[in-house]
Short mmCIF file of C-alpha atoms in Angstrom, two decimals:
data_model
loop_
_atom_site.label_atom_id
_atom_site.label_comp_id
_atom_site.label_asym_id
_atom_site.label_seq_id
_atom_site.Cartn_x
_atom_site.Cartn_y
_atom_site.Cartn_z
CA MET D 1 50.65 -10.56 16.90
CA GLN D 2 53.76 -12.33 17.94
CA LEU D 3 56.30 -11.98 20.68
CA GLN D 4 59.14 -11.69 18.18
CA TYR D 5 57.90 -8.39 16.74
CA PHE D 6 58.05 -6.70 20.11
CA LEU D 7 61.46 -8.14 20.92
CA ILE D 8 62.93 -6.98 17.61
CA LEU D 9 61.46 -3.51 18.09
CA ALA D 10 63.01 -3.38 21.57
CA ALA D 11 66.37 -4.49 20.17
CA ALA D 12 66.25 -1.73 17.54
CA LEU D 13 65.41 0.87 20.18
CA PHE D 14 68.25 -0.37 22.39
CA CYS D 15 70.75 -0.12 19.53
CA ILE D 16 69.62 3.43 18.72
CA GLY D 17 70.12 4.24 22.40
CA ILE D 18 73.66 2.85 22.38
CA TYR D 19 74.50 4.84 19.24
CA GLY D 20 73.26 8.05 20.84
CA LEU D 21 75.00 7.30 24.12
CA ILE D 22 78.39 7.04 22.47
CA ASN D 23 78.11 9.69 19.77
CA SER D 24 76.38 12.56 21.55
CA ARG D 25 78.35 15.66 22.38
CA ASN D 26 75.64 17.24 24.53
CA ALA D 27 75.41 15.81 28.05
CA VAL D 28 71.61 16.14 28.17
CA ARG D 29 71.32 14.10 24.98
CA VAL D 30 73.36 11.35 26.63
CA LEU D 31 70.78 11.21 29.41
CA MET D 32 68.00 11.05 26.81
CA SER D 33 69.74 8.10 25.16
CA ILE D 34 69.87 6.32 28.51
CA GLU D 35 66.12 6.83 28.82
CA LEU D 36 65.67 5.27 25.37
CA MET D 37 67.63 2.19 26.46
CA LEU D 38 65.60 1.87 29.66
CA ASN D 39 62.41 2.05 27.60
CA ALA D 40 63.66 -0.74 25.35
CA VAL D 41 64.26 -2.93 28.40
CA ASN D 42 60.78 -2.08 29.68
CA LEU D 43 59.24 -3.13 26.37
CA ASN D 44 61.08 -6.45 26.61
CA LEU D 45 59.78 -7.06 30.12
CA MET D 46 56.22 -6.19 29.15
CA ALA D 47 56.30 -8.46 26.09
CA PHE D 48 57.58 -11.38 28.16
CA SER D 49 54.98 -10.70 30.82
CA ASN D 50 52.16 -10.74 28.25
CA TYR D 51 53.20 -13.73 26.18
CA LEU D 52 55.06 -16.05 28.56
CA ASP D 53 53.53 -15.26 31.94
CA PRO D 54 50.04 -13.83 31.43
CA GLN D 55 48.56 -15.12 34.68
CA THR D 56 50.98 -13.77 37.31
CA ILE D 57 52.21 -10.65 35.56
CA LYS D 58 55.59 -10.27 37.21
CA GLY D 59 57.04 -8.47 34.20
CA GLN D 60 54.74 -5.53 34.78
CA VAL D 61 55.87 -5.33 38.40
CA PHE D 62 59.47 -5.24 37.22
CA THR D 63 58.57 -2.54 34.71
CA VAL D 64 57.13 -0.37 37.47
CA PHE D 65 60.38 -0.77 39.42
CA VAL D 66 62.44 0.13 36.34
CA ILE D 67 60.33 3.26 35.80
CA THR D 68 60.99 4.24 39.43
CA ILE D 69 64.74 3.77 39.03
CA ALA D 70 64.63 5.72 35.76
CA ALA D 71 62.95 8.66 37.47
CA ALA D 72 65.59 8.71 40.22
CA GLU D 73 68.38 8.38 37.65
CA ALA D 74 67.03 11.26 35.57
CA ALA D 75 66.79 13.55 38.60
CA VAL D 76 70.32 12.83 39.83
CA GLY D 77 71.82 12.86 36.32
CA LEU D 78 70.34 16.22 35.44
CA ALA D 79 71.49 17.64 38.77
CA ILE D 80 75.02 16.45 37.95
CA VAL D 81 74.77 18.06 34.49
CA LEU D 82 73.70 21.34 36.10
CA ALA D 83 76.57 21.21 38.59
CA ILE D 84 79.13 20.49 35.87
CA TYR D 85 77.70 23.25 33.70
CA ARG D 86 78.05 25.68 36.57
CA ASN D 87 81.68 24.67 37.03
CA ARG D 88 82.90 24.33 33.45
CA ASP D 89 80.48 26.60 31.57
CA THR D 90 79.82 24.02 28.87
CA VAL D 91 77.84 20.82 28.30
CA ASP D 92 80.24 19.35 25.77
CA MET D 93 81.11 15.78 26.75
CA GLU D 94 84.60 16.15 25.27
CA GLN D 95 85.45 18.92 27.71
CA PHE D 96 84.60 16.89 30.81
CA ASN D 97 88.09 15.55 31.36
CA LEU D 98 88.43 16.21 35.07
CA LEU D 99 88.73 12.54 35.94
CA LYS D 100 90.56 11.43 32.81
CA TRP D 101 94.19 10.30 33.13
CA MET S 1 42.44 -5.86 24.59
CA ASN S 2 39.62 -7.21 22.47
CA LEU S 3 40.89 -6.14 19.10
CA ALA S 4 40.93 -8.04 15.87
CA GLU S 5 44.22 -9.43 14.69
CA GLY S 6 44.50 -7.06 11.74
CA VAL S 7 43.77 -4.01 13.85
CA GLN S 8 46.44 -5.07 16.32
CA LEU S 9 48.95 -5.58 13.53
CA VAL S 10 48.25 -2.22 11.92
CA SER S 11 48.41 -0.34 15.21
CA PHE S 12 51.62 -2.15 16.11
CA GLY S 13 53.12 -1.10 12.79
CA LEU S 14 52.10 2.52 13.25
CA LEU S 15 53.33 2.66 16.84
CA SER S 16 56.64 1.02 16.02
CA LEU S 17 57.17 3.42 13.12
CA MET S 18 56.46 6.35 15.45
CA THR S 19 58.79 4.95 18.10
CA LEU S 20 61.71 4.26 15.80
CA GLY S 21 61.35 7.52 13.88
CA ALA S 22 61.16 9.62 17.01
CA ALA S 23 64.07 7.73 18.59
CA LEU S 24 66.21 8.34 15.51
CA GLY S 25 65.21 11.99 15.69
CA VAL S 26 66.25 12.14 19.36
CA VAL S 27 69.68 10.78 18.54
CA LEU S 28 70.40 12.41 15.18
CA LEU S 29 68.84 15.89 15.21
CA SER S 30 71.12 18.77 16.06
CA ASN S 31 68.48 20.87 17.83
CA ILE S 32 68.32 19.63 21.40
CA VAL S 33 64.91 21.15 22.20
CA LEU S 34 63.40 19.31 19.24
CA SER S 35 65.05 16.12 20.49
CA ALA S 36 63.43 16.56 23.89
CA PHE S 37 59.97 16.91 22.37
CA LEU S 38 60.57 13.87 20.15
CA LEU S 39 61.55 11.96 23.28
CA GLY S 40 58.05 12.70 24.58
CA GLY S 41 56.75 11.17 21.34
CA VAL S 42 58.78 8.03 21.98
CA PHE S 43 57.34 7.75 25.49
CA ILE S 44 53.75 8.19 24.31
CA SER S 45 54.07 5.59 21.58
CA MET S 46 55.64 3.22 24.10
CA ALA S 47 52.51 3.70 26.22
CA GLY S 48 50.45 2.71 23.18
CA LEU S 49 52.54 -0.44 22.78
CA TYR S 50 51.91 -1.26 26.44
CA LEU S 51 48.19 -0.97 25.80
CA LEU S 52 48.60 -3.49 22.98
CA LEU S 53 50.29 -5.78 25.51
CA ASN S 54 47.25 -5.75 27.86
CA ALA S 55 48.90 -3.53 30.48
CA ASP S 56 46.71 -0.50 31.07
CA PHE S 57 48.10 0.41 34.49
CA VAL S 58 51.71 0.49 33.31
CA ALA S 59 50.69 2.47 30.23
CA ALA S 60 49.08 5.11 32.45
CA ALA S 61 52.13 5.12 34.73
CA GLN S 62 54.38 5.50 31.68
CA VAL S 63 52.48 8.57 30.48
CA LEU S 64 52.38 10.08 33.97
CA ILE S 65 55.98 9.47 34.99
CA TYR S 66 57.90 9.62 31.72
CA VAL S 67 55.99 12.31 29.84
CA GLY S 68 54.81 14.23 32.88
CA ALA S 69 57.91 14.11 35.04
CA ILE S 70 61.07 13.01 33.24
CA ASN S 71 60.43 14.81 29.96
CA VAL S 72 59.55 18.03 31.77
CA LEU S 73 62.68 17.65 33.90
CA ILE S 74 64.82 17.21 30.78
CA LEU S 75 63.20 20.27 29.20
CA PHE S 76 63.94 22.29 32.34
CA ALA S 77 67.57 21.16 32.27
CA ILE S 78 67.85 22.14 28.60
CA MET S 79 66.40 25.56 29.29
CA LEU S 80 68.82 26.03 32.19
CA VAL S 81 71.96 25.02 30.33
CA ASN S 82 71.04 25.88 26.76
CA LYS S 83 74.02 27.65 25.37
CA ARG S 84 74.00 28.18 21.63
CA GLN S 85 77.58 27.39 20.96
CA PRO S 86 78.77 25.05 18.26
CA PHE S 87 80.95 22.29 19.63
CA SER S 88 84.49 22.29 18.32
CA SER S 89 84.88 19.52 15.83
CA LEU S 90 87.00 16.54 16.74
CA PRO S 91 89.73 15.36 14.37
CA ASN S 92 88.73 11.71 14.14
CA ALA S 93 85.02 11.85 14.89
CA TRP S 94 84.05 9.89 11.78
CA ILE S 95 86.02 6.85 12.97
CA ARG S 96 84.04 6.70 16.18
CA ARG S 97 80.77 7.25 14.35
CA GLY S 98 81.52 4.52 11.84
CA VAL S 99 82.67 2.03 14.45
CA THR S 100 79.60 2.71 16.58
CA THR S 101 77.30 2.26 13.60
CA ILE S 102 78.93 -1.06 12.75
CA VAL S 103 78.78 -2.27 16.35
CA CYS S 104 75.13 -1.25 16.77
CA ALA S 105 74.10 -2.88 13.49
CA GLY S 106 75.96 -6.03 14.48
CA LEU S 107 74.33 -6.09 17.88
CA PHE S 108 70.92 -5.63 16.29
CA ALA S 109 71.56 -8.46 13.83
CA LEU S 110 72.73 -10.72 16.65
CA LEU S 111 69.71 -9.96 18.82
CA SER S 112 67.31 -10.42 15.90
CA THR S 113 68.69 -13.81 14.95
CA MET S 114 68.63 -14.84 18.60
CA VAL S 115 64.98 -13.74 18.93
CA CYS S 116 63.94 -15.56 15.77
CA ALA S 117 65.90 -18.72 16.52
CA THR S 118 64.80 -19.24 20.12
CA PRO S 119 61.73 -21.45 20.62
CA TRP S 120 59.73 -19.36 23.06
CA ALA S 121 57.42 -21.17 25.47
CA ILE S 122 54.35 -19.12 24.61
CA SER S 123 51.70 -19.57 27.26
CA SER S 124 48.16 -20.12 26.05
CA ALA S 125 46.44 -18.93 29.21
CA ALA S 126 44.13 -15.94 29.00
CA PRO S 127 45.92 -12.68 29.84
CA ALA S 128 45.06 -10.90 33.07
CA GLY S 129 43.70 -7.88 31.23
CA ASP S 130 41.55 -5.63 33.38
CA SER S 131 42.53 -7.28 36.66
CA SER S 132 46.20 -6.50 36.08
CA ILE S 133 46.18 -3.61 38.54
CA ILE S 134 44.84 -5.92 41.28
CA LEU S 135 47.57 -8.46 40.52
CA ILE S 136 50.26 -5.77 40.57
CA GLY S 137 49.00 -4.53 43.94
CA GLU S 138 49.03 -8.06 45.35
CA HIS S 139 52.60 -8.54 44.13
CA PHE S 140 53.67 -5.25 45.69
CA PHE S 141 52.36 -6.11 49.12
CA THR S 142 53.23 -9.81 49.28
CA ASP S 143 56.26 -11.15 47.46
CA PHE S 144 57.73 -7.83 46.29
CA LEU S 145 57.24 -5.97 49.55
CA LEU S 146 60.94 -5.45 50.33
CA PRO S 147 61.85 -4.07 46.86
CA PHE S 148 58.78 -1.84 47.04
CA GLU S 149 59.92 -0.30 50.31
CA LEU S 150 63.51 -0.07 49.08
CA ALA S 151 62.27 1.82 46.01
CA SER S 152 60.67 4.42 48.26
CA VAL S 153 63.92 4.82 50.21
CA LEU S 154 65.82 5.11 46.91
CA LEU S 155 63.45 7.83 45.70
CA LEU S 156 64.01 9.76 48.92
CA MET S 157 67.78 9.41 48.54
CA ALA S 158 67.61 10.57 44.91
CA LEU S 159 65.50 13.56 45.92
CA ILE S 160 67.94 14.68 48.61
CA GLY S 161 70.94 13.93 46.42
CA ALA S 162 69.58 15.94 43.50
CA VAL S 163 68.88 18.91 45.80
CA VAL S 164 72.40 18.75 47.27
CA LEU S 165 74.05 18.43 43.86
CA ALA S 166 72.10 21.15 42.09
CA ARG S 167 72.42 23.66 44.92
CA ARG S 168 75.13 26.27 44.90
CA GLU S 169 77.99 25.70 47.25
CA TYR S 170 77.64 26.97 50.73
CA LEU S 171 80.56 28.53 52.53
CA PRO S 172 80.09 28.17 56.26
CA GLU S 173 83.48 29.53 57.31
CA GLU S 174 82.85 33.10 56.23
CA ALA S 175 81.79 34.77 59.40
CA GLN S 176 79.43 37.58 58.62
CA SER S 177 77.72 40.04 60.84
CA PRO S 178 74.36 38.73 62.01
CA ALA S 179 72.49 41.66 60.51
CA GLU S 180 73.48 40.56 57.03
CA THR S 181 72.82 36.90 57.46
CA VAL S 182 69.29 37.32 58.63
CA LEU S 183 67.71 37.75 55.25
CA MET S 184 70.04 36.08 52.80
CA LEU S 185 71.47 32.65 52.39
CA PRO S 186 75.24 32.98 52.28
CA GLU S 187 76.28 31.77 48.88
CA ARG S 188 79.49 31.92 47.02
CA PRO S 189 79.17 34.27 44.06
CA ARG S 190 79.03 32.47 40.76
CA GLU S 191 82.44 31.96 39.38
CA THR S 192 82.85 29.83 36.32
CA VAL S 193 86.05 28.19 35.33
CA GLY S 194 86.85 28.26 31.65
CA ALA S 195 86.47 24.94 29.98
CA GLY S 196 89.99 24.68 28.70
CA SER S 197 91.85 26.33 31.52
CA PRO S 198 93.49 24.23 34.22
CA THR S 199 91.62 24.08 37.47
CA GLU S 200 93.33 25.31 40.53
#
C-alpha cells in the first residue's frame, strides 16, 4: 500500500466533483458535488496523516474539522435552495439570474 | 490495521472502484434521487478507506455525520423541491461540457504527475492505530482548543441561519385582531414568482 494510490484516488474524486459542480443543472446536485470535493480533501488529509505523520495524527483532527464545516455548509446550502425554490418555483441553476449583470 | 499486504491492496481496489463508480453516478445520472443514494455509497466507501488508513474514529464519524445527517438532509431537500420538469436545453451546452471535461482531465493528469514525481518523506514510525481517539482528544483540548470552540460556535450559527433562511417570511406590520393571532403564526401566503417573469 502506498501513499500515491490514495492521493491519485483523491485527485480523481476531486476532478469528478469539479465536473459535476460546473455541469449540473439541478441546485441540489451542485451541493452534492461540493460534498464530493470535500470528501476528496478529507481523503488527502487522512492519507498524509497515516503515511507522513503517524505519531501525532494532526490530519485526522483536521478531517474532523472539515466534516464539521461540511455539515454546516450542507445545512445552510439546502436552506438557501429551499428559499430560492419557494421564490422562483424552480431548481434550475440557469434560471437563478437574480444577481447576474 | 493488521492486514496482509495483498488483502489491503484488494480491498483498496474494491473500495476505490466503488467510490469512483458511485461518484460518476452522482454526477452523470439524470435521476436525482438515485444520485442521492449513490452519494451515500460514496460516503460509506470513503469510511472503508479511512479504516484502511488506521483511522477508526474518523471512519465512524464519517458514517454518522455524512450518511446519517448530510445524506438524509439532502434526501429531505430533494423530496421538498422535487419537481418533475425537464430543464430547457441550452443552445451551447456541449461547449461547456467539453471544456469542463478537458479541464478536469488536465487537472487530473497534472495532479497525478505531481503525486508520482514528488519524493514523499514517508515516516517509518508505527501508526497510532487504536490509540488514535485518545490522541485526537488530546489535540482537541490542548493545541486545537480554540478551533474546537470556534467550530461549536459555527455550528450554532449555521443552525440559526438555516432556520431563518428556510422559514417563511414573517410580516410584522400587518396588525391583526388579537383573537386571530392567538393560535396562528402570521405568515404571508405562499406566492411564487414565475421563473422567467421580472421580479417587482
